[in-house]
PDB file of C-alpha atoms in Angstrom:
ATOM      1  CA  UNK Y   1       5.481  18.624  -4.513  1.00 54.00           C
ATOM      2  CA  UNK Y   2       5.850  20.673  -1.041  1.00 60.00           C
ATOM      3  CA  UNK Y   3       8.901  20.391   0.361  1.00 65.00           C
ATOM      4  CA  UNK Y   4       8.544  18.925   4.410  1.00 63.00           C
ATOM      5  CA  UNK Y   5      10.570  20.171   7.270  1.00 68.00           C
ATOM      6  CA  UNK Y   6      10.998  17.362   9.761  1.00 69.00           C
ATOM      7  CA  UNK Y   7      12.481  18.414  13.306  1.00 73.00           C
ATOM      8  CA  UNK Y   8      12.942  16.720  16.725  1.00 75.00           C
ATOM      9  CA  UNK Y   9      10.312  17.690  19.523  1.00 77.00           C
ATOM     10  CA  UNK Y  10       8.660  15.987  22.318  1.00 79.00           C
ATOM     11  CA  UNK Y  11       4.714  16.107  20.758  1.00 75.00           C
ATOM     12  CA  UNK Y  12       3.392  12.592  20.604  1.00 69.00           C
ATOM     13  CA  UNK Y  13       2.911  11.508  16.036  1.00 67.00           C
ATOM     14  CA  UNK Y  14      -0.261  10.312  14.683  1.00 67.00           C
ATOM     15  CA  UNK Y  15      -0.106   6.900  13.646  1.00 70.00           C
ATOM     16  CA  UNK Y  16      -0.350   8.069   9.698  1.00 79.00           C
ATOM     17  CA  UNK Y  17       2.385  10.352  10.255  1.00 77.00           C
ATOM     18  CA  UNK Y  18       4.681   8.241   8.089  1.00 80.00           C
ATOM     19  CA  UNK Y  19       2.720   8.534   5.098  1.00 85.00           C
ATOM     20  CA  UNK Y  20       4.354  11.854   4.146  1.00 85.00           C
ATOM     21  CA  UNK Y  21       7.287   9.613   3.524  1.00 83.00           C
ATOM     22  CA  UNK Y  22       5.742   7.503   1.052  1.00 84.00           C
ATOM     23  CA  UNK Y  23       4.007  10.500  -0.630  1.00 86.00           C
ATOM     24  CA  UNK Y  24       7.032  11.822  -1.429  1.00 83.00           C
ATOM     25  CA  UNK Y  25       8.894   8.597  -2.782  1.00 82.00           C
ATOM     26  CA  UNK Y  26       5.841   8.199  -4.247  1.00 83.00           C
ATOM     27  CA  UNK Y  27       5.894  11.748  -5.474  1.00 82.00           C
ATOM     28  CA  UNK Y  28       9.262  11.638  -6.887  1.00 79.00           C
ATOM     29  CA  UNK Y  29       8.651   9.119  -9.329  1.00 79.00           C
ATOM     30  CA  UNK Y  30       6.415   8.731 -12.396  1.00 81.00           C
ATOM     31  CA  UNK Y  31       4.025   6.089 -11.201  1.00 81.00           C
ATOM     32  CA  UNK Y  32       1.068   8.328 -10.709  1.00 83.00           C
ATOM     33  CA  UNK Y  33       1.472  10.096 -14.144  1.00 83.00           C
ATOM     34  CA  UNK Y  34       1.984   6.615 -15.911  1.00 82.00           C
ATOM     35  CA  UNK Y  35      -0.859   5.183 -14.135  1.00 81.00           C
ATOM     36  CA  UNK Y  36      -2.935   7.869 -15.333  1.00 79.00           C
ATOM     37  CA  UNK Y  37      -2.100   7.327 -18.779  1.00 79.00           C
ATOM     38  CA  UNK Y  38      -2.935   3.682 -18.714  1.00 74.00           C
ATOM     39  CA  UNK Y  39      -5.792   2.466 -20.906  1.00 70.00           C
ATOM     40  CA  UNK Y  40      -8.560   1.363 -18.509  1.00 67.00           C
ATOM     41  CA  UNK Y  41     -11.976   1.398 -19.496  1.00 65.00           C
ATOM     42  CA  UNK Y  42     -13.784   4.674 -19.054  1.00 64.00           C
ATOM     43  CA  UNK Y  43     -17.014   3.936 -17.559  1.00 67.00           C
ATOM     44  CA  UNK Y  44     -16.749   5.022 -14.567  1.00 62.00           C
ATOM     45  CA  UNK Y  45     -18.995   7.569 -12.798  1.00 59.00           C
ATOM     46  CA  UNK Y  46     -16.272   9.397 -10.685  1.00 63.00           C
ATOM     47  CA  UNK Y  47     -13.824  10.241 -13.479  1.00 69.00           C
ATOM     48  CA  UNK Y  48     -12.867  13.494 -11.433  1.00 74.00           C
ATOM     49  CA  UNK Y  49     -10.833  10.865  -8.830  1.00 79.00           C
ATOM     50  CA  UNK Y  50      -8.258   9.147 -11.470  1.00 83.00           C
ATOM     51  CA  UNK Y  51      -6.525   6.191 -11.154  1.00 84.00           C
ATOM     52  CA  UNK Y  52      -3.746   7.646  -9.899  1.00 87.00           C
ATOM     53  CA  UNK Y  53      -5.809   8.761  -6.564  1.00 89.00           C
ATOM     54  CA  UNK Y  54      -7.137   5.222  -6.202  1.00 89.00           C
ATOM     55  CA  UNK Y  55      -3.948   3.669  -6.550  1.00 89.00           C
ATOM     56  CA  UNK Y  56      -1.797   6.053  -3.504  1.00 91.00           C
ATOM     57  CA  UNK Y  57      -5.231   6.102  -1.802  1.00 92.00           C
ATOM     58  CA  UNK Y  58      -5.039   2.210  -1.463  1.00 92.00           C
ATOM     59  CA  UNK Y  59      -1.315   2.238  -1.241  1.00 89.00           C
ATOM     60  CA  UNK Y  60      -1.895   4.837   1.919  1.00 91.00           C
ATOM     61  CA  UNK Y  61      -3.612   1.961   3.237  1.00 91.00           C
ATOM     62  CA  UNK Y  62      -1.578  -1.226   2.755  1.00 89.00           C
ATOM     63  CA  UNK Y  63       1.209   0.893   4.112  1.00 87.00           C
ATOM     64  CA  UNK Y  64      -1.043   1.321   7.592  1.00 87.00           C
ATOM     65  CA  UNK Y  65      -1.602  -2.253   7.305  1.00 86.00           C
ATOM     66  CA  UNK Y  66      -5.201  -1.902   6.543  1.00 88.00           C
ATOM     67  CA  UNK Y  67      -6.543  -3.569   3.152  1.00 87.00           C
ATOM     68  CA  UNK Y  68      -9.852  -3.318   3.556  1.00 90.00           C
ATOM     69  CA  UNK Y  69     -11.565  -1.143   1.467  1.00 90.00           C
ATOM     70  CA  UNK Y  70     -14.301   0.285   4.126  1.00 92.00           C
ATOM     71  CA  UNK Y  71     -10.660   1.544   5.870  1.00 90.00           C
ATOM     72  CA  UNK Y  72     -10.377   4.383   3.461  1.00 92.00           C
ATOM     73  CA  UNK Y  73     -13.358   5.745   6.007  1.00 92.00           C
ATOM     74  CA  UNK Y  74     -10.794   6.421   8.181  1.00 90.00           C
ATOM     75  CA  UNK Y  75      -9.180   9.084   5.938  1.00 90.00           C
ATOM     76  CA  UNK Y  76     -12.380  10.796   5.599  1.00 90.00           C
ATOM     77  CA  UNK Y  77     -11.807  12.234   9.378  1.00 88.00           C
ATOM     78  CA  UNK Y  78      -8.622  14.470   8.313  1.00 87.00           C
ATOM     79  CA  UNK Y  79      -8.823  14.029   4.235  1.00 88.00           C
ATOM     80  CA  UNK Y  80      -6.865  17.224   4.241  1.00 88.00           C
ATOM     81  CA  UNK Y  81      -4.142  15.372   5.517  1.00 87.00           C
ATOM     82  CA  UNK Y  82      -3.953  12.210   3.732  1.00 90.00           C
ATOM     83  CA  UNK Y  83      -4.542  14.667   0.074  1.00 90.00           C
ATOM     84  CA  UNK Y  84      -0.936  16.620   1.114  1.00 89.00           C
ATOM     85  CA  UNK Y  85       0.694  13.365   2.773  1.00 89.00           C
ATOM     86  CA  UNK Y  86       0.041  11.088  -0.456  1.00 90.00           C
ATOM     87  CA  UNK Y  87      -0.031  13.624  -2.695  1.00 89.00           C
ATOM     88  CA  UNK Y  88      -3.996  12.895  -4.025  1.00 90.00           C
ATOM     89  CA  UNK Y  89      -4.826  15.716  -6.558  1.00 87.00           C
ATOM     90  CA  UNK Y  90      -8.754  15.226  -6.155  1.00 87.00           C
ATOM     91  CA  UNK Y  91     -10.217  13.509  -3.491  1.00 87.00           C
ATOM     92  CA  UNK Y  92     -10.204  10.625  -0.852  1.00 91.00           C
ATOM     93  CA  UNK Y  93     -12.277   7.929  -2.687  1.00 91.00           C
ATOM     94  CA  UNK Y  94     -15.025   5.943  -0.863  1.00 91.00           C
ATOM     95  CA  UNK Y  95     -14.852   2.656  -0.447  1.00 92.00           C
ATOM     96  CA  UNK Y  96     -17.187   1.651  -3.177  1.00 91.00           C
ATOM     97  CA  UNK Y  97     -15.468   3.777  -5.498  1.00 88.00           C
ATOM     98  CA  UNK Y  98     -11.921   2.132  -4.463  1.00 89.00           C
ATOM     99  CA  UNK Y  99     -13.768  -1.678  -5.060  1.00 90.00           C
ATOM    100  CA  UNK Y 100     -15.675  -0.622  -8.307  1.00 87.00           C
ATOM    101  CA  UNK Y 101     -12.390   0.981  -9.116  1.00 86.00           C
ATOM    102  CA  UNK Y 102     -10.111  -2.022  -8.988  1.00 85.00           C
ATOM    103  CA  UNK Y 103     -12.462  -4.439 -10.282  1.00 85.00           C
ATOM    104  CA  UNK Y 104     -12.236  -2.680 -13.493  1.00 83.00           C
ATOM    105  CA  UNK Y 105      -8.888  -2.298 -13.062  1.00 80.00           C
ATOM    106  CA  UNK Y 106      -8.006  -5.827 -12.258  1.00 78.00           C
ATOM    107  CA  UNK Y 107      -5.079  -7.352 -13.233  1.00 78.00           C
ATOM    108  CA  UNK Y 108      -4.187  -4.941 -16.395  1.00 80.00           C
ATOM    109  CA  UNK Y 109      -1.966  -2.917 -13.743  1.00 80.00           C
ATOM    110  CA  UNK Y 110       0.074  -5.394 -12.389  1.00 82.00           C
ATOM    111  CA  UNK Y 111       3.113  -5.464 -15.018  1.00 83.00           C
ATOM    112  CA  UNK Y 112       3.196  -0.999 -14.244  1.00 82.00           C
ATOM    113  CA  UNK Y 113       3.207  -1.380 -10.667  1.00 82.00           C
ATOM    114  CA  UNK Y 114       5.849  -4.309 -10.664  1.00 83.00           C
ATOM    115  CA  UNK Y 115       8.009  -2.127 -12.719  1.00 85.00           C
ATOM    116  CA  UNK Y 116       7.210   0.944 -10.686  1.00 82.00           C
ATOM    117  CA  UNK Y 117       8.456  -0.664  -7.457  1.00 81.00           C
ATOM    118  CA  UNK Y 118      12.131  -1.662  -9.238  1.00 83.00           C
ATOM    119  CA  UNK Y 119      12.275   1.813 -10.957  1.00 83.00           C
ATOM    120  CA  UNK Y 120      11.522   3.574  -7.200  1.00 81.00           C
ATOM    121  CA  UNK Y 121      14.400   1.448  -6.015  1.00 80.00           C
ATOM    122  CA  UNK Y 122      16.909   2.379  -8.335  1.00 83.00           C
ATOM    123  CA  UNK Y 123      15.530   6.128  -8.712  1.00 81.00           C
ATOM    124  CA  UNK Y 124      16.064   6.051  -4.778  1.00 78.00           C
ATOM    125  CA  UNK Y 125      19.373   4.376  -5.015  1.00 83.00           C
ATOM    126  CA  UNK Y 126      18.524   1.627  -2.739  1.00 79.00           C
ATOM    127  CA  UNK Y 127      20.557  -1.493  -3.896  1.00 79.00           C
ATOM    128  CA  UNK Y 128      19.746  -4.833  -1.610  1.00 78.00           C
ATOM    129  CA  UNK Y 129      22.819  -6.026   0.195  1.00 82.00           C
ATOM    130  CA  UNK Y 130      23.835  -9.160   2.266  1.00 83.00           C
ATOM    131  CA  UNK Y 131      24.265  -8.882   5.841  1.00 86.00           C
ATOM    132  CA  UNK Y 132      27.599 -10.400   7.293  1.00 90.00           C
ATOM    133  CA  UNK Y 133      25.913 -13.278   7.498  1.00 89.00           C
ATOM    134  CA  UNK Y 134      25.191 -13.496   3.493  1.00 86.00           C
ATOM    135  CA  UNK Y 135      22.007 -13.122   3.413  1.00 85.00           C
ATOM    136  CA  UNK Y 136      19.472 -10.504   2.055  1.00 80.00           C
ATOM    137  CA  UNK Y 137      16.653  -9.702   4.693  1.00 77.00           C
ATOM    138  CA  UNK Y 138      13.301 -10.320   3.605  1.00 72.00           C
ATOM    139  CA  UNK Y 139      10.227  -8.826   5.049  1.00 68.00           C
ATOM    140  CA  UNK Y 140       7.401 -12.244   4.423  1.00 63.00           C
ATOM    141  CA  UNK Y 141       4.384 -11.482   6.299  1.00 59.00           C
ATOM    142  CA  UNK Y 142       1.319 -13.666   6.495  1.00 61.00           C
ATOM    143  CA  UNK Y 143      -1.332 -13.972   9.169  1.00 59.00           C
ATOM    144  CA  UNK Y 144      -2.053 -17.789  10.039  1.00 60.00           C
ATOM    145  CA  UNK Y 145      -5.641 -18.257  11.674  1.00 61.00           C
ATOM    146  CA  UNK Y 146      -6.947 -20.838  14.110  1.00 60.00           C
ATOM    147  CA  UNK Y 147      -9.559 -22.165  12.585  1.00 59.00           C
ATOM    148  CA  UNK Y 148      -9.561 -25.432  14.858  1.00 63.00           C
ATOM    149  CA  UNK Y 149     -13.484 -24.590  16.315  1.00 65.00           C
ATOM    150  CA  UNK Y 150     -14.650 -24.422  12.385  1.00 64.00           C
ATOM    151  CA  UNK Y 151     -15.259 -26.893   9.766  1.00 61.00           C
ATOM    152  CA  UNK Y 152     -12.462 -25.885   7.815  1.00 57.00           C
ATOM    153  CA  UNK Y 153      -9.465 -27.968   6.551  1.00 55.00           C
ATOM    154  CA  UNK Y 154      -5.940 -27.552   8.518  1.00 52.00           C
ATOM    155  CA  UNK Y 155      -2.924 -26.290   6.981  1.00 49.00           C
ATOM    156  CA  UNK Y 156      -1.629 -28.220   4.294  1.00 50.00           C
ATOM    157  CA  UNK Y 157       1.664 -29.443   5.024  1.00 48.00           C
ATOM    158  CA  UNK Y 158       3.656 -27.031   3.244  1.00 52.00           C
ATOM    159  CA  UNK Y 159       2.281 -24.201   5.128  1.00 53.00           C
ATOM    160  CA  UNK Y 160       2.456 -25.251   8.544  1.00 52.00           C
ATOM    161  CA  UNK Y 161       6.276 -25.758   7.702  1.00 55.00           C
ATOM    162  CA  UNK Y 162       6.503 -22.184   6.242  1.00 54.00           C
ATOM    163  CA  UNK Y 163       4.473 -21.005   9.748  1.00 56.00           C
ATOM    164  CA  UNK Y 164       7.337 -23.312  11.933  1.00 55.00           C
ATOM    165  CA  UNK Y 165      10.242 -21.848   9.433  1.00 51.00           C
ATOM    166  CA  UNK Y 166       8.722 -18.716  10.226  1.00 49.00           C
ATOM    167  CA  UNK Y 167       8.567 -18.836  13.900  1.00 50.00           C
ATOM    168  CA  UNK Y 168      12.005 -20.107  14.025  1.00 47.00           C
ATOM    169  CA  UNK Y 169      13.238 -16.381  12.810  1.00 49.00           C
ATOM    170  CA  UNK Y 170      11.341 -14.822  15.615  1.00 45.00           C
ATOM    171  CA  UNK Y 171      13.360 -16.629  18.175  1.00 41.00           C
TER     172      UNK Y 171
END
């Protein structure tokens, strides 16, 4: 992995600029090498892009806050930069590759990513700690919709409390 210089100037960042950070947690670990070793089926066309790129290509995205798979389209206008940033060996998939991809992949991952996350966090030293206050912060994120003009059903009860609960920490 390429070691990055960061200094202090006055130029204005991309909004992706951040992903050189996560490329290089992400490099410092084993997650890519173990993902590639995992047995998933082998009938895929592009077996050039491993799993490995699909998973930090994907990962690139949740981390801009886009999970849509047609988002990876995005990439394709500097795919130089997102290759070095994440640390892809191949390619940028496309987005039918990503959603063929992970519908073979399915759920056979989840156990190796769960355990990749806690073994980044010690690797990384990062140890969760109370605030004064005793509590550990938690980042929960969910986007409620208002679907009052549709047919739909309203919240169920439990989740308009967690939406009130949740509101209550903004203030």
């Amino acid at each position: 992995m390429k070691t990055i210089h960061i200094e202090f100037s006055d130029e204005r960042l991309i909004t992706p600029s951040g992903l050189v950070f996560v490329g290089q947690i992400l490099g410092k670990s084993n997650f890519v090498k173990k993902i590639n070793r995992a047995p998933i089926s082998n009938e895929y066309l592009q077996k050039q892009i491993k799993n490995g790129d699909i998973l930090l290509t994907y990962i690139g995205m949740l981390c801009q806050g886009k999970p849509q798979y047609e988002a990876v389209r995005e990439m394709m206008d500097d795919p130089d930069y997102y290759k070095y940033a994440l640390g892809i060996a191949y390619a940028i998939p496309s987005a039918e590759t990503l959603r063929q991809r992970f519908d073979m992949i399915g759920d056979s991952l989840r156990g190796d990513i769960l355990q990749a996350n806690i073994d980044m966090l010690r690797e990384m030293k990062i140890e969760p700690a109370a605030l004064e206050n005793g509590y550990v912060p938690v980042d929960i994120d969910f986007t409620p919709f208002d679907n009052s003009k549709t047919k739909r059903r309203a919240f169920p009860v439990p989740i308009k409390d967690l939406m009130v609960m949740h509101q209550s920490w903004l203030i």
